[in-house]
Amino acid sequence: MSRSQSQKSHDAPHDVPHDPFHERLKAYEGRPAAVGGTGKDVVNLPMIRHWCEAMGDTDPAYRGPDAVAPPTMLQAWTMGGLSGHTDRSGAYDELSELLDGAGYTSVVATDCEQEYLRPLRPGDAITFDAVIESVSPRKTTKLGTGHFVTTRMDIRADGELAGTHRFRILKYTPAGRPKAAPAPRPRRPRPVVNRDNAGFWEGVAEHRLLVQRCGDCATLRFPWLPGCNACGSRRWDTVEASGEGTVYSYVVMHHPPFPAFDPPYAVGLIELAEGVRMISNVVGVPYDKVRIGMPVRLEFLKVDEELELPVFRAGGED
Ligand code: ZN
């Protein structure tokens, strides 16, 4: 069989590729969504009054002996209330199930349009039918990809067409969250370097562990502080620690997890040979082999391109 290119493009324009699933959906167009619906109440003044109060609509046309119903109440007269409708057709449910089965399991109401052909007045008895008017080709929206289903309801008052209510939904497959690139491993927190401790970090950069010494009473102090905690003097210089120390105390961190750290790990309070203590990591032994009194030796750990830290290695003796 030979079909010319022009016929082909006529049948299937380039921007609407042939979609067999859409063909199946389109077969529901024109089929009833609701048949023989009956309003639960005739058009009546109490419902009109409640509506106007809720909407803040004070138009005198909706009050008094010659009142009409606000046109926008059109759908209200067809609603099934808590007890629901008994007039739904099988076709609408079938269409929903077809879409569900294809993965379009989510639904959102997108818009409605109403046309008013004649006013509704108290006493009008409401009947309605609804038809599946159209099912769109597959569309991609911010919410996800799916099909718009438009239903048209024809509303009659005492048998006479009074208005139409078009209601559109999107049955869709929710868009996944945007796939994030695998997160780079978080970096260890940066030390806070300020004018009081900058000298310490300058020492670290030279692989020297510097301890402050009071310029008046010669008391050593760590961490770095502006003044001596023995005599209050603000004069100081530094001494370089030998790097020998012992584990004075330690904890093993299990929880909470903290980015860039893999629990469990040991955090030691290291007593330097010079007598001051500092908090650091104990490396070179498993976290559960760290012991109080264990001898440790200073080394510098290059954590990343920008960060080096003094840590203490245990287990060098055996
Ligand atoms: Zn001092």
mmCIF file of C-alpha atoms and ligand atoms in Angstrom:
data_model
loop_
_atom_site.group_PDB
_atom_site.id
_atom_site.type_symbol
_atom_site.label_atom_id
_atom_site.label_comp_id
_atom_site.label_asym_id
_atom_site.label_seq_id
_atom_site.Cartn_x
_atom_site.Cartn_y
_atom_site.Cartn_z
ATOM 1 C CA MET A 1 0.000 0.000 0.000
ATOM 2 C CA SER A 2 1.376 3.347 -0.923
ATOM 3 C CA ARG A 3 0.302 6.568 0.715
ATOM 4 C CA SER A 4 1.714 9.793 -0.481
ATOM 5 C CA GLN A 5 3.714 11.959 1.879
ATOM 6 C CA SER A 6 1.191 14.735 1.588
ATOM 7 C CA GLN A 7 -1.678 12.506 2.661
ATOM 8 C CA LYS A 8 0.344 11.333 5.603
ATOM 9 C CA SER A 9 1.072 14.810 6.808
ATOM 10 C CA HIS A 10 -2.556 15.700 6.366
ATOM 11 C CA ASP A 11 -3.626 12.804 8.575
ATOM 12 C CA ALA A 12 -1.022 13.388 11.234
ATOM 13 C CA PRO A 13 0.413 16.869 11.485
ATOM 14 C CA HIS A 14 4.002 16.949 12.631
ATOM 15 C CA ASP A 15 3.194 18.504 16.000
ATOM 16 C CA VAL A 16 0.598 15.867 16.931
ATOM 17 C CA PRO A 17 2.251 12.491 16.673
ATOM 18 C CA HIS A 18 -0.080 9.548 16.376
ATOM 19 C CA ASP A 19 -0.866 8.279 19.843
ATOM 20 C CA PRO A 20 -2.850 5.047 20.013
ATOM 21 C CA PHE A 21 -3.634 5.620 23.663
ATOM 22 C CA HIS A 22 -5.139 9.007 22.860
ATOM 23 C CA GLU A 23 -7.271 7.314 20.202
ATOM 24 C CA ARG A 24 -8.682 5.062 22.904
ATOM 25 C CA LEU A 25 -9.391 8.068 25.095
ATOM 26 C CA LYS A 26 -11.061 9.961 22.283
ATOM 27 C CA ALA A 27 -13.517 7.100 21.892
ATOM 28 C CA TYR A 28 -15.103 8.388 25.098
ATOM 29 C CA GLU A 29 -15.826 11.801 23.630
ATOM 30 C CA GLY A 30 -19.571 12.272 23.327
ATOM 31 C CA ARG A 31 -20.352 9.547 25.821
ATOM 32 C CA PRO A 32 -22.438 10.495 28.830
ATOM 33 C CA ALA A 33 -20.813 11.433 32.125
ATOM 34 C CA ALA A 34 -24.155 11.765 33.898
ATOM 35 C CA VAL A 35 -27.653 11.052 32.670
ATOM 36 C CA GLY A 36 -31.032 12.032 34.001
ATOM 37 C CA GLY A 37 -29.652 14.075 36.844
ATOM 38 C CA THR A 38 -32.165 15.831 39.024
ATOM 39 C CA GLY A 39 -31.503 18.780 41.301
ATOM 40 C CA LYS A 40 -32.066 17.830 44.913
ATOM 41 C CA ASP A 41 -34.027 21.019 45.483
ATOM 42 C CA VAL A 42 -35.951 23.252 43.197
ATOM 43 C CA VAL A 43 -34.459 26.729 42.828
ATOM 44 C CA ASN A 44 -35.311 28.416 46.124
ATOM 45 C CA LEU A 45 -34.832 31.634 48.055
ATOM 46 C CA PRO A 46 -33.112 30.198 51.140
ATOM 47 C CA MET A 47 -30.275 28.712 49.052
ATOM 48 C CA ILE A 48 -30.041 31.956 47.084
ATOM 49 C CA ARG A 49 -29.805 33.954 50.299
ATOM 50 C CA HIS A 50 -27.113 31.714 51.779
ATOM 51 C CA TRP A 51 -25.109 31.899 48.564
ATOM 52 C CA CYS A 52 -25.347 35.693 48.445
ATOM 53 C CA GLU A 53 -24.284 35.969 52.070
ATOM 54 C CA ALA A 54 -21.331 33.656 51.518
ATOM 55 C CA MET A 55 -20.283 35.570 48.402
ATOM 56 C CA GLY A 56 -21.007 38.995 49.816
ATOM 57 C CA ASP A 57 -23.296 39.667 46.842
ATOM 58 C CA THR A 58 -25.863 42.329 47.736
ATOM 59 C CA ASP A 59 -27.418 42.723 44.277
ATOM 60 C CA PRO A 60 -31.163 43.445 44.823
ATOM 61 C CA ALA A 61 -32.011 41.238 41.810
ATOM 62 C CA TYR A 62 -31.456 38.230 44.090
ATOM 63 C CA ARG A 63 -33.955 39.372 46.763
ATOM 64 C CA GLY A 64 -37.665 39.903 47.032
ATOM 65 C CA PRO A 65 -40.695 38.469 45.258
ATOM 66 C CA ASP A 66 -39.171 38.804 41.769
ATOM 67 C CA ALA A 67 -35.787 37.386 42.743
ATOM 68 C CA VAL A 68 -33.733 35.380 40.276
ATOM 69 C CA ALA A 69 -30.857 33.130 41.223
ATOM 70 C CA PRO A 70 -27.324 34.451 40.716
ATOM 71 C CA PRO A 71 -26.215 32.943 37.398
ATOM 72 C CA THR A 72 -23.005 31.668 38.977
ATOM 73 C CA MET A 73 -25.117 29.403 41.206
ATOM 74 C CA LEU A 74 -25.730 27.277 38.117
ATOM 75 C CA GLN A 75 -23.688 24.335 39.296
ATOM 76 C CA ALA A 76 -24.967 24.582 42.868
ATOM 77 C CA TRP A 77 -28.417 23.372 41.765
ATOM 78 C CA THR A 78 -26.870 20.192 40.369
ATOM 79 C CA MET A 79 -24.693 19.243 43.282
ATOM 80 C CA GLY A 80 -25.289 15.929 44.989
ATOM 81 C CA GLY A 81 -24.392 17.100 48.467
ATOM 82 C CA LEU A 82 -22.957 14.757 51.063
ATOM 83 C CA SER A 83 -25.232 11.929 50.005
ATOM 84 C CA GLY A 84 -23.873 12.115 46.457
ATOM 85 C CA HIS A 85 -25.386 11.430 43.075
ATOM 86 C CA THR A 86 -26.827 8.229 41.759
ATOM 87 C CA ASP A 87 -26.747 9.359 38.149
ATOM 88 C CA ARG A 88 -23.095 8.910 37.195
ATOM 89 C CA SER A 89 -22.585 7.029 33.993
ATOM 90 C CA GLY A 90 -20.274 4.097 33.590
ATOM 91 C CA ALA A 91 -18.397 5.833 30.787
ATOM 92 C CA TYR A 92 -16.820 8.483 32.987
ATOM 93 C CA ASP A 93 -15.670 5.879 35.497
ATOM 94 C CA GLU A 94 -14.292 3.733 32.687
ATOM 95 C CA LEU A 95 -12.351 6.677 31.289
ATOM 96 C CA SER A 96 -10.946 7.412 34.737
ATOM 97 C CA GLU A 97 -9.891 3.812 35.179
ATOM 98 C CA LEU A 98 -8.262 3.781 31.755
ATOM 99 C CA LEU A 99 -6.241 6.864 32.669
ATOM 100 C CA ASP A 100 -5.399 5.459 36.097
ATOM 101 C CA GLY A 101 -4.217 2.245 34.492
ATOM 102 C CA ALA A 102 -1.879 4.198 32.205
ATOM 103 C CA GLY A 103 -0.284 5.854 35.208
ATOM 104 C CA TYR A 104 -2.267 9.104 35.118
ATOM 105 C CA THR A 105 -3.408 8.567 38.661
ATOM 106 C CA SER A 106 -3.445 12.124 39.925
ATOM 107 C CA VAL A 107 -6.215 14.581 39.248
ATOM 108 C CA VAL A 108 -6.548 18.316 39.482
ATOM 109 C CA ALA A 109 -9.468 20.524 38.518
ATOM 110 C CA THR A 110 -8.112 23.140 36.147
ATOM 111 C CA ASP A 111 -10.976 25.423 35.159
ATOM 112 C CA CYS A 112 -14.650 25.750 34.430
ATOM 113 C CA GLU A 113 -16.686 27.794 31.987
ATOM 114 C CA GLN A 114 -20.346 28.549 32.251
ATOM 115 C CA GLU A 115 -22.887 29.856 29.777
ATOM 116 C CA TYR A 116 -26.194 31.305 30.954
ATOM 117 C CA LEU A 117 -29.124 31.006 28.608
ATOM 118 C CA ARG A 118 -31.984 32.063 30.849
ATOM 119 C CA PRO A 119 -32.391 33.115 34.472
ATOM 120 C CA LEU A 120 -33.294 30.552 37.095
ATOM 121 C CA ARG A 121 -36.196 31.508 39.338
ATOM 122 C CA PRO A 122 -37.508 30.090 42.591
ATOM 123 C CA GLY A 123 -39.616 27.065 41.840
ATOM 124 C CA ASP A 124 -37.676 25.977 38.737
ATOM 125 C CA ALA A 125 -37.082 22.224 38.779
ATOM 126 C CA ILE A 126 -33.546 21.397 37.685
ATOM 127 C CA THR A 127 -32.506 18.488 35.543
ATOM 128 C CA PHE A 128 -29.169 17.938 33.886
ATOM 129 C CA ASP A 129 -27.089 15.662 31.718
ATOM 130 C CA ALA A 130 -23.368 15.657 31.318
ATOM 131 C CA VAL A 131 -21.256 14.489 28.440
ATOM 132 C CA ILE A 132 -17.531 13.825 28.083
ATOM 133 C CA GLU A 133 -16.863 16.582 25.607
ATOM 134 C CA SER A 134 -13.178 16.164 24.888
ATOM 135 C CA VAL A 135 -10.036 14.383 25.973
ATOM 136 C CA SER A 136 -6.879 16.228 25.022
ATOM 137 C CA PRO A 137 -3.730 14.738 23.528
ATOM 138 C CA ARG A 138 -1.011 14.083 26.024
ATOM 139 C CA LYS A 139 0.187 17.362 27.503
ATOM 140 C CA THR A 140 3.061 18.158 29.784
ATOM 141 C CA THR A 141 2.450 20.712 32.492
ATOM 142 C CA LYS A 142 4.406 21.811 35.524
ATOM 143 C CA LEU A 143 2.409 19.311 37.558
ATOM 144 C CA GLY A 144 3.181 16.433 35.270
ATOM 145 C CA THR A 145 2.153 14.810 32.009
ATOM 146 C CA GLY A 146 -1.404 13.767 31.329
ATOM 147 C CA HIS A 147 -4.668 14.382 29.535
ATOM 148 C CA PHE A 148 -7.222 17.129 30.035
ATOM 149 C CA VAL A 149 -10.771 15.811 30.263
ATOM 150 C CA THR A 150 -13.550 18.312 29.626
ATOM 151 C CA THR A 151 -17.073 17.516 30.701
ATOM 152 C CA ARG A 152 -20.035 19.588 29.602
ATOM 153 C CA MET A 153 -23.139 19.648 31.734
ATOM 154 C CA ASP A 154 -26.387 20.918 30.250
ATOM 155 C CA ILE A 155 -28.679 22.274 32.922
ATOM 156 C CA ARG A 156 -32.383 22.562 32.305
ATOM 157 C CA ALA A 157 -35.099 24.388 34.188
ATOM 158 C CA ASP A 158 -38.489 22.804 33.782
ATOM 159 C CA GLY A 159 -37.120 21.055 30.731
ATOM 160 C CA GLU A 160 -35.723 24.153 29.051
ATOM 161 C CA LEU A 161 -31.959 24.558 28.597
ATOM 162 C CA ALA A 162 -30.897 27.237 31.076
ATOM 163 C CA GLY A 163 -27.120 27.016 30.963
ATOM 164 C CA THR A 164 -24.054 24.907 30.435
ATOM 165 C CA HIS A 165 -21.236 24.174 32.788
ATOM 166 C CA ARG A 166 -17.915 22.988 31.333
ATOM 167 C CA PHE A 167 -15.572 21.465 33.814
ATOM 168 C CA ARG A 168 -12.010 20.511 32.987
ATOM 169 C CA ILE A 169 -9.672 18.279 34.897
ATOM 170 C CA LEU A 170 -6.149 17.107 34.264
ATOM 171 C CA LYS A 171 -5.482 13.437 34.893
ATOM 172 C CA TYR A 172 -1.715 13.205 35.138
ATOM 173 C CA THR A 173 1.368 11.397 36.260
ATOM 174 C CA PRO A 174 3.017 13.638 38.828
ATOM 175 C CA ALA A 175 6.335 15.001 37.658
ATOM 176 C CA GLY A 176 9.098 13.552 39.761
ATOM 177 C CA ARG A 177 11.194 15.888 41.802
ATOM 178 C CA PRO A 178 13.992 17.149 39.621
ATOM 179 C CA LYS A 179 16.777 14.632 39.757
ATOM 180 C CA ALA A 180 19.472 16.286 41.755
ATOM 181 C CA ALA A 181 23.038 15.485 40.893
ATOM 182 C CA PRO A 182 24.485 13.228 43.561
ATOM 183 C CA ALA A 183 25.397 15.565 46.340
ATOM 184 C CA PRO A 184 29.103 16.057 46.693
ATOM 185 C CA ARG A 185 30.348 14.799 50.001
ATOM 186 C CA PRO A 186 29.899 17.649 52.456
ATOM 187 C CA ARG A 187 33.137 19.263 53.523
ATOM 188 C CA ARG A 188 34.203 19.338 57.083
ATOM 189 C CA PRO A 189 33.213 22.554 58.801
ATOM 190 C CA ARG A 190 35.720 25.365 58.387
ATOM 191 C CA PRO A 191 37.335 26.642 61.544
ATOM 192 C CA VAL A 192 36.315 30.111 62.627
ATOM 193 C CA VAL A 193 39.466 32.163 62.270
ATOM 194 C CA ASN A 194 39.434 35.538 63.990
ATOM 195 C CA ARG A 195 41.990 38.022 65.264
ATOM 196 C CA ASP A 196 42.231 36.173 68.575
ATOM 197 C CA ASN A 197 43.176 32.810 67.087
ATOM 198 C CA ALA A 198 44.638 33.684 63.674
ATOM 199 C CA GLY A 199 48.148 32.958 64.996
ATOM 200 C CA PHE A 200 47.172 29.396 65.821
ATOM 201 C CA TRP A 201 45.983 28.737 62.250
ATOM 202 C CA GLU A 202 49.045 30.391 60.812
ATOM 203 C CA GLY A 203 51.046 27.867 62.839
ATOM 204 C CA VAL A 204 48.947 24.976 61.532
ATOM 205 C CA ALA A 205 49.668 26.128 57.982
ATOM 206 C CA GLU A 206 53.381 25.708 58.812
ATOM 207 C CA HIS A 207 52.732 22.360 60.562
ATOM 208 C CA ARG A 208 53.512 23.881 63.936
ATOM 209 C CA LEU A 209 51.192 23.533 66.912
ATOM 210 C CA LEU A 210 51.483 26.836 68.737
ATOM 211 C CA VAL A 211 50.394 27.354 72.311
ATOM 212 C CA GLN A 212 50.012 30.806 73.821
ATOM 213 C CA ARG A 213 52.252 31.769 76.753
ATOM 214 C CA CYS A 214 51.469 34.672 79.043
ATOM 215 C CA GLY A 215 53.907 37.549 78.690
ATOM 216 C CA ASP A 216 53.721 38.257 82.426
ATOM 217 C CA CYS A 217 53.255 34.983 84.332
ATOM 218 C CA ALA A 218 54.333 32.548 81.587
ATOM 219 C CA THR A 219 51.196 30.401 82.014
ATOM 220 C CA LEU A 220 50.472 28.391 78.878
ATOM 221 C CA ARG A 221 46.963 28.477 77.541
ATOM 222 C CA PHE A 222 44.936 26.683 74.927
ATOM 223 C CA PRO A 223 42.673 27.333 73.084
ATOM 224 C CA TRP A 224 43.820 30.786 72.121
ATOM 225 C CA LEU A 225 42.367 33.695 74.053
ATOM 226 C CA PRO A 226 43.084 37.423 74.190
ATOM 227 C CA GLY A 227 44.036 37.400 77.857
ATOM 228 C CA CYS A 228 45.737 35.204 80.429
ATOM 229 C CA ASN A 229 43.256 33.237 82.513
ATOM 230 C CA ALA A 230 45.743 33.169 85.419
ATOM 231 C CA CYS A 231 46.755 36.826 85.727
ATOM 232 C CA GLY A 232 44.620 38.676 83.189
ATOM 233 C CA SER A 233 47.545 39.990 81.221
ATOM 234 C CA ARG A 234 46.974 40.649 77.554
ATOM 235 C CA ARG A 235 50.663 40.216 76.692
ATOM 236 C CA TRP A 236 51.595 36.898 75.172
ATOM 237 C CA ASP A 237 53.909 35.026 72.887
ATOM 238 C CA THR A 238 53.872 31.433 71.676
ATOM 239 C CA VAL A 239 55.704 28.207 72.199
ATOM 240 C CA GLU A 240 55.652 25.364 69.730
ATOM 241 C CA ALA A 241 54.326 22.145 71.174
ATOM 242 C CA SER A 242 56.547 19.099 70.852
ATOM 243 C CA GLY A 243 53.616 17.085 69.525
ATOM 244 C CA GLU A 244 53.770 14.465 72.258
ATOM 245 C CA GLY A 245 50.629 13.895 74.261
ATOM 246 C CA THR A 246 48.282 11.445 75.890
ATOM 247 C CA VAL A 247 44.555 10.842 75.694
ATOM 248 C CA TYR A 248 43.214 12.618 78.752
ATOM 249 C CA SER A 249 39.620 11.691 77.957
ATOM 250 C CA TYR A 250 37.529 10.875 74.940
ATOM 251 C CA VAL A 251 34.021 10.304 73.660
ATOM 252 C CA VAL A 252 32.807 8.130 70.815
ATOM 253 C CA MET A 253 30.345 9.922 68.587
ATOM 254 C CA HIS A 254 27.451 7.783 67.401
ATOM 255 C CA HIS A 255 24.673 10.310 67.165
ATOM 256 C CA PRO A 256 23.659 12.757 65.896
ATOM 257 C CA PRO A 257 25.200 12.183 62.491
ATOM 258 C CA PHE A 258 26.903 15.278 61.186
ATOM 259 C CA PRO A 259 27.663 15.979 57.524
ATOM 260 C CA ALA A 260 31.223 15.055 56.549
ATOM 261 C CA PHE A 261 31.680 12.762 59.534
ATOM 262 C CA ASP A 262 31.139 9.009 59.534
ATOM 263 C CA PRO A 263 30.077 7.839 62.967
ATOM 264 C CA PRO A 264 31.177 6.185 65.074
ATOM 265 C CA TYR A 265 34.408 8.042 65.593
ATOM 266 C CA ALA A 266 36.493 9.005 68.596
ATOM 267 C CA VAL A 267 36.958 12.580 69.729
ATOM 268 C CA GLY A 268 39.837 12.895 72.162
ATOM 269 C CA LEU A 269 40.769 15.427 74.765
ATOM 270 C CA ILE A 270 44.520 15.361 74.329
ATOM 271 C CA GLU A 271 46.853 16.509 77.063
ATOM 272 C CA LEU A 272 49.980 17.865 75.452
ATOM 273 C CA ALA A 273 53.367 17.235 77.033
ATOM 274 C CA GLU A 274 53.426 20.977 77.765
ATOM 275 C CA GLY A 275 50.379 20.542 80.016
ATOM 276 C CA VAL A 276 47.562 22.184 78.065
ATOM 277 C CA ARG A 277 44.730 20.157 76.602
ATOM 278 C CA MET A 278 43.070 20.329 73.240
ATOM 279 C CA ILE A 279 40.218 18.558 71.524
ATOM 280 C CA SER A 280 41.104 16.661 68.378
ATOM 281 C CA ASN A 281 40.610 13.439 66.514
ATOM 282 C CA VAL A 282 42.436 10.313 67.537
ATOM 283 C CA VAL A 283 43.529 8.464 64.418
ATOM 284 C CA GLY A 284 45.403 5.250 63.744
ATOM 285 C CA VAL A 285 43.291 3.021 65.989
ATOM 286 C CA PRO A 286 39.673 1.924 65.726
ATOM 287 C CA TYR A 287 37.300 4.191 67.602
ATOM 288 C CA ASP A 288 36.651 1.500 70.216
ATOM 289 C CA LYS A 289 40.346 0.986 70.952
ATOM 290 C CA VAL A 290 40.941 4.534 72.165
ATOM 291 C CA ARG A 291 41.840 4.505 75.869
ATOM 292 C CA ILE A 292 42.526 7.111 78.522
ATOM 293 C CA GLY A 293 46.267 7.495 79.032
ATOM 294 C CA MET A 294 47.098 6.236 75.549
ATOM 295 C CA PRO A 295 50.145 7.999 74.149
ATOM 296 C CA VAL A 296 49.525 9.926 70.960
ATOM 297 C CA ARG A 297 51.610 11.982 68.613
ATOM 298 C CA LEU A 298 50.709 15.076 66.619
ATOM 299 C CA GLU A 299 50.361 14.963 62.900
ATOM 300 C CA PHE A 300 48.673 17.161 60.371
ATOM 301 C CA LEU A 301 45.749 15.803 58.400
ATOM 302 C CA LYS A 302 45.049 17.310 55.004
ATOM 303 C CA VAL A 303 41.255 17.182 55.045
ATOM 304 C CA ASP A 304 40.746 18.820 51.659
ATOM 305 C CA GLU A 305 42.341 21.361 49.371
ATOM 306 C CA GLU A 306 41.825 24.157 51.864
ATOM 307 C CA LEU A 307 41.841 22.557 55.261
ATOM 308 C CA GLU A 308 44.567 20.990 57.357
ATOM 309 C CA LEU A 309 43.971 20.021 60.956
ATOM 310 C CA PRO A 310 46.164 18.878 63.798
ATOM 311 C CA VAL A 311 45.170 15.329 64.805
ATOM 312 C CA PHE A 312 46.758 12.793 67.101
ATOM 313 C CA ARG A 313 47.885 9.353 66.068
ATOM 314 C CA ALA A 314 47.729 6.525 68.531
ATOM 315 C CA GLY A 315 49.280 3.082 68.326
ATOM 316 C CA GLY A 316 52.683 4.219 67.195
ATOM 317 C CA GLU A 317 54.369 2.296 70.062
ATOM 318 C CA ASP A 318 53.185 -1.203 69.182
HETATM 319 ZN ZN ZN B 1 49.494 35.399 83.028
#
